[in-house]
XYZ file of C-alpha atoms in Angstrom:
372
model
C 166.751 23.716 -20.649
C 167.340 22.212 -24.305
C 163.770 22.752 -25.133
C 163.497 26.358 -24.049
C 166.938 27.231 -25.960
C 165.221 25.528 -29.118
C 161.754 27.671 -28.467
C 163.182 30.369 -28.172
C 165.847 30.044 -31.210
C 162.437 28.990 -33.123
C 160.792 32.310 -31.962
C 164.043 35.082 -32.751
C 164.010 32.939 -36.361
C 160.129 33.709 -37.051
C 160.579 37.338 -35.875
C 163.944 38.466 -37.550
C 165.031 42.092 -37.916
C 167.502 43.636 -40.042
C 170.828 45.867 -38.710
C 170.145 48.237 -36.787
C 166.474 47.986 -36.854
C 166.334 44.901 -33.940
C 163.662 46.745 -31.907
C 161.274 43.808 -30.704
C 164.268 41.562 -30.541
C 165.741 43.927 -28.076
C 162.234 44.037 -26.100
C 162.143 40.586 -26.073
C 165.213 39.787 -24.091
C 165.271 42.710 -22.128
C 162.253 41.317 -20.663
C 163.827 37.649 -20.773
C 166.720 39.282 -19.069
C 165.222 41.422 -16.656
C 162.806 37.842 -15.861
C 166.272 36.266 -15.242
C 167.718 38.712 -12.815
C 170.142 40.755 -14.683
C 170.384 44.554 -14.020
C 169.654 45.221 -17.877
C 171.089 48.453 -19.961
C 168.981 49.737 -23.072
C 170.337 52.907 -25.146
C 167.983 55.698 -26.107
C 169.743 55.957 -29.555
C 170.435 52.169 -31.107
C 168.813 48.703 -30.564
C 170.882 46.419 -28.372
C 170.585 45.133 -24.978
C 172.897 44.441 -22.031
C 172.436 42.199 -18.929
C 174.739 41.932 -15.829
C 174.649 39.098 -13.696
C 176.490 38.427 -10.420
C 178.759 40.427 -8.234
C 180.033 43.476 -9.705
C 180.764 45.156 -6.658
C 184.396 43.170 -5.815
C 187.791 42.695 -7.672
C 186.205 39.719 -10.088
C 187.796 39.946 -13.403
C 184.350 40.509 -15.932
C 183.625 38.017 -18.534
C 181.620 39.408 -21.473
C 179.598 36.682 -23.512
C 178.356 38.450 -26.913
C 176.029 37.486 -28.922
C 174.894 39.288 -32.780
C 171.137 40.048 -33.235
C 170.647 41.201 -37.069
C 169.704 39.573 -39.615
C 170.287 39.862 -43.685
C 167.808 41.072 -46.344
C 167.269 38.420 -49.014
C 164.838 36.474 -50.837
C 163.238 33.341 -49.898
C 161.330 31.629 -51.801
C 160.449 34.533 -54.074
C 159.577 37.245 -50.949
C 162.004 39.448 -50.474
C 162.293 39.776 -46.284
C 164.797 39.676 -43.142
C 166.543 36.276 -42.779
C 168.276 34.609 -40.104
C 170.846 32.785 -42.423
C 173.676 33.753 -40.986
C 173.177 32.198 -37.249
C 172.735 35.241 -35.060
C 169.616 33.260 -34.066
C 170.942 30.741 -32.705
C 174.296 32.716 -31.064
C 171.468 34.594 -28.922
C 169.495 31.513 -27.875
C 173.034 29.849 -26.988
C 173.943 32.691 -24.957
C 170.992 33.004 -23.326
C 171.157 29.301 -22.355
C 173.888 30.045 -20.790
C 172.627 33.214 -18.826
C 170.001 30.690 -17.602
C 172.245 27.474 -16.323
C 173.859 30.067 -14.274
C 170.506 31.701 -12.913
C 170.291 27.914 -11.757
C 173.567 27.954 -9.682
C 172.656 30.779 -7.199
C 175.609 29.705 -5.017
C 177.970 30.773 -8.126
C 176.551 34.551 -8.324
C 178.942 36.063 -5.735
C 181.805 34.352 -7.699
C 180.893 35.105 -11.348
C 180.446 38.903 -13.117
C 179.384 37.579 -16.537
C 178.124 40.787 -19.023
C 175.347 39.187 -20.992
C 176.112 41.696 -24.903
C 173.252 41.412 -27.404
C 175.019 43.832 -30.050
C 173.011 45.000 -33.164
C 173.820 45.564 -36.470
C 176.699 43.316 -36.575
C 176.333 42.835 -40.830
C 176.944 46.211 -41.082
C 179.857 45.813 -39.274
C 179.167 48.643 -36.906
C 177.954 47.262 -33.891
C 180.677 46.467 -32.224
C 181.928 49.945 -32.619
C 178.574 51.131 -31.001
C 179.150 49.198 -28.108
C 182.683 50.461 -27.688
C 181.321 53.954 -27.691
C 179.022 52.896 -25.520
C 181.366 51.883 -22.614
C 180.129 48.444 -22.914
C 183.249 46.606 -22.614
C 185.230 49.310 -20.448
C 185.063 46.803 -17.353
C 185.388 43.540 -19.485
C 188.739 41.813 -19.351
C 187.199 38.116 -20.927
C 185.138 38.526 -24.196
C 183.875 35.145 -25.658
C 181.583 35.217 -29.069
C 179.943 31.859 -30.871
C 179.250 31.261 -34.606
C 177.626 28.538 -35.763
C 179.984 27.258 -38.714
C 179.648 25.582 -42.478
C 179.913 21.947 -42.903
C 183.296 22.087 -44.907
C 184.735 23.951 -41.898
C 183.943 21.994 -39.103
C 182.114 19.388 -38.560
C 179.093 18.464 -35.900
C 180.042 17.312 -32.971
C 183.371 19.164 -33.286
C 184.468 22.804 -31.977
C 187.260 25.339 -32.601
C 188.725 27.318 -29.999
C 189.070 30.471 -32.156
C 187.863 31.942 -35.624
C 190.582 33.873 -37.183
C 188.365 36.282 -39.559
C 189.786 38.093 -42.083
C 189.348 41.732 -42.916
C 185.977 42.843 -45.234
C 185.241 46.320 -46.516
C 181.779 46.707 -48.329
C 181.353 50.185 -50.495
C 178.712 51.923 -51.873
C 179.045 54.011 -54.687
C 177.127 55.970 -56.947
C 177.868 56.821 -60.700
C 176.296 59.606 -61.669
C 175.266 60.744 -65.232
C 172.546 61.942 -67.693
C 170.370 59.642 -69.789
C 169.794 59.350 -73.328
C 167.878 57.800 -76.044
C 168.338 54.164 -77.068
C 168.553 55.337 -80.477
C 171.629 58.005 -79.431
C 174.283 56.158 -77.358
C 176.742 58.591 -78.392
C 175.011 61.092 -75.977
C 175.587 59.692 -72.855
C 178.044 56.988 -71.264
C 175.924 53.675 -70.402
C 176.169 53.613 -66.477
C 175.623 49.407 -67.172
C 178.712 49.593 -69.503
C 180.554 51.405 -66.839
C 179.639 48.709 -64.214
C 180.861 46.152 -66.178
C 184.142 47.768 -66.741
C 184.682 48.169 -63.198
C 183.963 44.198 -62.823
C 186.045 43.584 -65.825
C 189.000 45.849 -63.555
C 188.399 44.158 -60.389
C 188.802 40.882 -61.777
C 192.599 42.209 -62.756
C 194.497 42.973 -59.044
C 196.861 40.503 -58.741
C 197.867 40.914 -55.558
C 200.097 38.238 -52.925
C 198.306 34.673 -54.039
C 199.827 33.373 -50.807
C 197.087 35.209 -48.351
C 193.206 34.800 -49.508
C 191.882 37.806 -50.594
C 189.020 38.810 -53.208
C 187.241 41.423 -53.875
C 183.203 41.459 -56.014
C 180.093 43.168 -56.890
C 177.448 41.985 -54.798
C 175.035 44.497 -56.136
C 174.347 47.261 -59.061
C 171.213 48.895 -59.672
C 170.492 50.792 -63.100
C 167.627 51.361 -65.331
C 164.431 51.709 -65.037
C 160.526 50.842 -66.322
C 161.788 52.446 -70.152
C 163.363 50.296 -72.205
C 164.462 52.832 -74.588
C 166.666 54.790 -72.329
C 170.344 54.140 -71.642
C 170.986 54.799 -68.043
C 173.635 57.441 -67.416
C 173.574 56.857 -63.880
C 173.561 54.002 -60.883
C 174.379 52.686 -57.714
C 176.977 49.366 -56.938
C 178.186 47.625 -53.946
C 181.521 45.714 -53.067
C 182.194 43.089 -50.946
C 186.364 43.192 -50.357
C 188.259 40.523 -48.541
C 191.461 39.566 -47.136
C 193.074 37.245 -44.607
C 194.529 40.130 -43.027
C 194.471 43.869 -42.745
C 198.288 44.840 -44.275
C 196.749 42.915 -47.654
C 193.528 44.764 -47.217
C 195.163 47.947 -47.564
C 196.597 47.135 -50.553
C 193.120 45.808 -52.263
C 191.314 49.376 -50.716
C 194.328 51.218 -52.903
C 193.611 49.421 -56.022
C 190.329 49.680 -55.621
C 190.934 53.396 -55.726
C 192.707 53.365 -58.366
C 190.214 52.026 -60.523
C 187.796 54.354 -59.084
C 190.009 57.103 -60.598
C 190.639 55.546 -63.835
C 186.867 55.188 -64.495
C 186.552 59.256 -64.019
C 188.962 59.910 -66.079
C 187.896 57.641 -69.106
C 184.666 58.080 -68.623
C 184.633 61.687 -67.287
C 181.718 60.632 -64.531
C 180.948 61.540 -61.885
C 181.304 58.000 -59.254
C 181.144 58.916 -55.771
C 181.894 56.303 -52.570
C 178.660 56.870 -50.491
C 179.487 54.716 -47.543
C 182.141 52.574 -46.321
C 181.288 49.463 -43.776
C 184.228 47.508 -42.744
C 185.172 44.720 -40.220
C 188.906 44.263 -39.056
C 190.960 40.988 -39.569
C 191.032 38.730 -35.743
C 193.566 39.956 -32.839
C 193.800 36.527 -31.166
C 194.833 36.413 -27.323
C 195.979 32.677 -26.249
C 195.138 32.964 -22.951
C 191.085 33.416 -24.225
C 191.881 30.487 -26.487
C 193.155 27.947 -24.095
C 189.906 28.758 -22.214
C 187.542 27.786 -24.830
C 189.716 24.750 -25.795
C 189.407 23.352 -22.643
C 186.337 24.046 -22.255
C 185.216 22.232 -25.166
C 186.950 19.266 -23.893
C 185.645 19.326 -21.197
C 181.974 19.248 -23.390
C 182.665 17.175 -26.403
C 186.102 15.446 -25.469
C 189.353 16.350 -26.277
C 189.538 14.822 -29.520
C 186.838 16.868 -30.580
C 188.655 19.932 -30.511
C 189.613 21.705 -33.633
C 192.424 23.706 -34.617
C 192.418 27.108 -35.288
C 190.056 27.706 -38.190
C 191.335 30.364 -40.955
C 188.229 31.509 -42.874
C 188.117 34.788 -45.566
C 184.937 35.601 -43.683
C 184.684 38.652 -40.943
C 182.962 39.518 -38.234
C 182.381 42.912 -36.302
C 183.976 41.228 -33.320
C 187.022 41.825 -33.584
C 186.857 45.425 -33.578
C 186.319 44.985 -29.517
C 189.808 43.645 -29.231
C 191.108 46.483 -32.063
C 189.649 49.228 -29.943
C 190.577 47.755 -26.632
C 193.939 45.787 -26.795
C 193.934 44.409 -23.019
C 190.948 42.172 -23.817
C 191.403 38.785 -23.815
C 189.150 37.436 -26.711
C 187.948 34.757 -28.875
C 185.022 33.183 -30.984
C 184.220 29.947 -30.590
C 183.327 28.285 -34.287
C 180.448 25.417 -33.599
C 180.416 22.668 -36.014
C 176.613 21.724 -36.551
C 176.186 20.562 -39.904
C 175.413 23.761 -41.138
C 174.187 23.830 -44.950
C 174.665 24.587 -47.800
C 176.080 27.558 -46.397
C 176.321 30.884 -43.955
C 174.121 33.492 -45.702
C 172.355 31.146 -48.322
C 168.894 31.802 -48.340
C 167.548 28.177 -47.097
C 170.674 27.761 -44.860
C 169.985 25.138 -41.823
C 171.722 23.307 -39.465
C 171.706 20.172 -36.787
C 169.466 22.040 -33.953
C 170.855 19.825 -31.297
C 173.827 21.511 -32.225
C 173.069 24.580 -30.266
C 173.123 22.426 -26.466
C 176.571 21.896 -27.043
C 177.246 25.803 -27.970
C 175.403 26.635 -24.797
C 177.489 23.694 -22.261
C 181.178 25.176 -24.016
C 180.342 28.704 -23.003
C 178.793 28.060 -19.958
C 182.102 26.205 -19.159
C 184.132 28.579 -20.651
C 182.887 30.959 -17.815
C 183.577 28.729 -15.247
C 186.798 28.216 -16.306
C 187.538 31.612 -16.455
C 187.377 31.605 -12.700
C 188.876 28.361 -11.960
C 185.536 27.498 -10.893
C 185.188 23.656 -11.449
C 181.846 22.248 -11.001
């Protein structure tokens, strides 16, 4: 069982695919799925893959296990190209361990309705929504998620019951303006110069020190082959955080307000393209006493973490957002994981990912009292 979670964790590493565009990952476990006994769902419009296994037919409370499929667009090693570095890798071969310890326990089917959720596009943070428009989790009343997590979180060998994300918004904007002549910058307004104010802004809210927040460029494009051209026009991106979504609010509002105050200095035209956004956690203690136990049950009781508080997000919260009755959480998996989630040459302790797989698949069993 290890070594085929580890092959196939190798193989969905090799092939990775960015958000929405997971099309052979979604092939390849439908067909491990389908090979597994699951009556499988595809949709005709989006990537992402759904597997149902046991009895669906009686008054069993449904236990969704979801797992992220995208990867991130980055450079390694000098080529720019999609990049598992954020874990979604091995969250997929961990829940598809699972799916296969219970194919193993046949005698468990009739007691078990586990929804096997292979969302896309989770980066984007607008997978989750998919799903939800999808009907995915309309019959789910247990969700449980996995994410592999950084060293200086928590450490191999060790397990949290719960991630408590904060809240991210990512914009993309466009300034747009006319060009001039390097030798006549009192033509045009430098779109670079512009950027820079905007960073030089940003860096100003001051807002409550006592909940972690932030907000960055993470990209700005400008320019072109010419050197003797001042760009009157570009495209940026921001990455926005906060520890929850009352504080997020106020960071989207003074975001705007610079927006505003750049128009009217500059008298340009800056226009917010897109907006992607994840919601801070909705935790459910009934979920987290679950995954406590189960991982100690796993790893041991000492081994069990508290709640870990981390500025990052993830998509899956917007399941328990959209669909309050849920009873949800994410269990973080320590694993030596380094030098970081989304660094380019991330890695982590592989024999990390038998203990993700063992906590879940006891997390479902617990679910149903089931003690085996």
């Amino acid at each position: 069982m290890e070594q085929r979670v580890l092959e196939t964790f190798k193989y969905l590493h090799k092939h990775a695919e960015l958000s929405w565009e997971e099309t052979e990952t979604t092939k390849y476990i439908k067909d491990l799925l389908e090979k597994s006994g699951c009556q499988v769902t595809t949709f005709d419009d989006c990537t992402g893959v759904i597997g149902e296994l046991g009895n669906f037919n009686g008054d069993l409370p449904v236990v969704g296990i979801r797992a992220d499929m995208d990867a991130l667009w980055q450079e390694v090693n000098g080529t720019f190209q999609a990049n598992h570095s954020c874990g979604h890798d091995a969250h997929m071969s961990m829940v598809l361990g699972v799916l296969w310890k219970l194919e193993q326990e046949p005698e468990l089917l009739d007691q078990i309705a586990v929804k096997f959720i292979f969302q896309p596009a989770e980066e984007k943070g607008s997978g989750a929504i998919k799903m939800v428009e999808k009907n995915v989790v309309d019959d789910v009343d247990y969700l449980y998620g996995v994410h592999l997590r950084p060293d200086q979180e928590t450490k191999m060998g060790r397990a949290t019951p719960v991630i408590v994300h904060g809240a991210t918004k990512m914009y993309d904007v466009v300034i747009k303006g006319e060009d001039a002549h390097g030798a006549r910058p009192h033509l045009n307004h430098n779109a670079i110069e512009i950027g820079a104010q905007i960073v030089n802004m940003i860096n100003q809210i001051h807002l409550d020190p006592r909940v972690p927040h932030s907000a960055k460029m993470t990209n700005f494009q400008a320019g072109g082959k010419s050197k003797n051209i001042i760009p009157g026009s570009a495209t940026f991106a921001l990455d926005l955080r906060a520890q929850n979504n009352e504080l997020m609010d106020g960071l989207e509002k003074q975001v705007g307000g610079i927006f505003d105050s750049v128009r009217n200095l500059y008298d340009v035209d800056l226009a917010v393209t897109n907006v992607d956004g994840m919601g801070a956690a909705k935790t459910n203690e009934e979920a987290i006493s679950i995954m406590g136990e189960a991982i100690a049950d796993v790893l041991g009781e000492s081994y069990v973490d508290e709640p870990l508080v981390t500025p990052g997000g993830d998509d899956f919260h917007f399941y328990t957002i959209e669909k309050p009755s849920l009873k949800a959480t994410m269990l973080g998996l320590g694993c030596d994981l380094k030098p970081g989630l989304h660094h380019p040459q991330m890695t982590f302790n592989q024999d990390a990912l038998k203990n993700g797989v063992e906590i879940l698949y006891r997390a479902v069993l617990n679910t149903y009292g089931l003690n085996k």
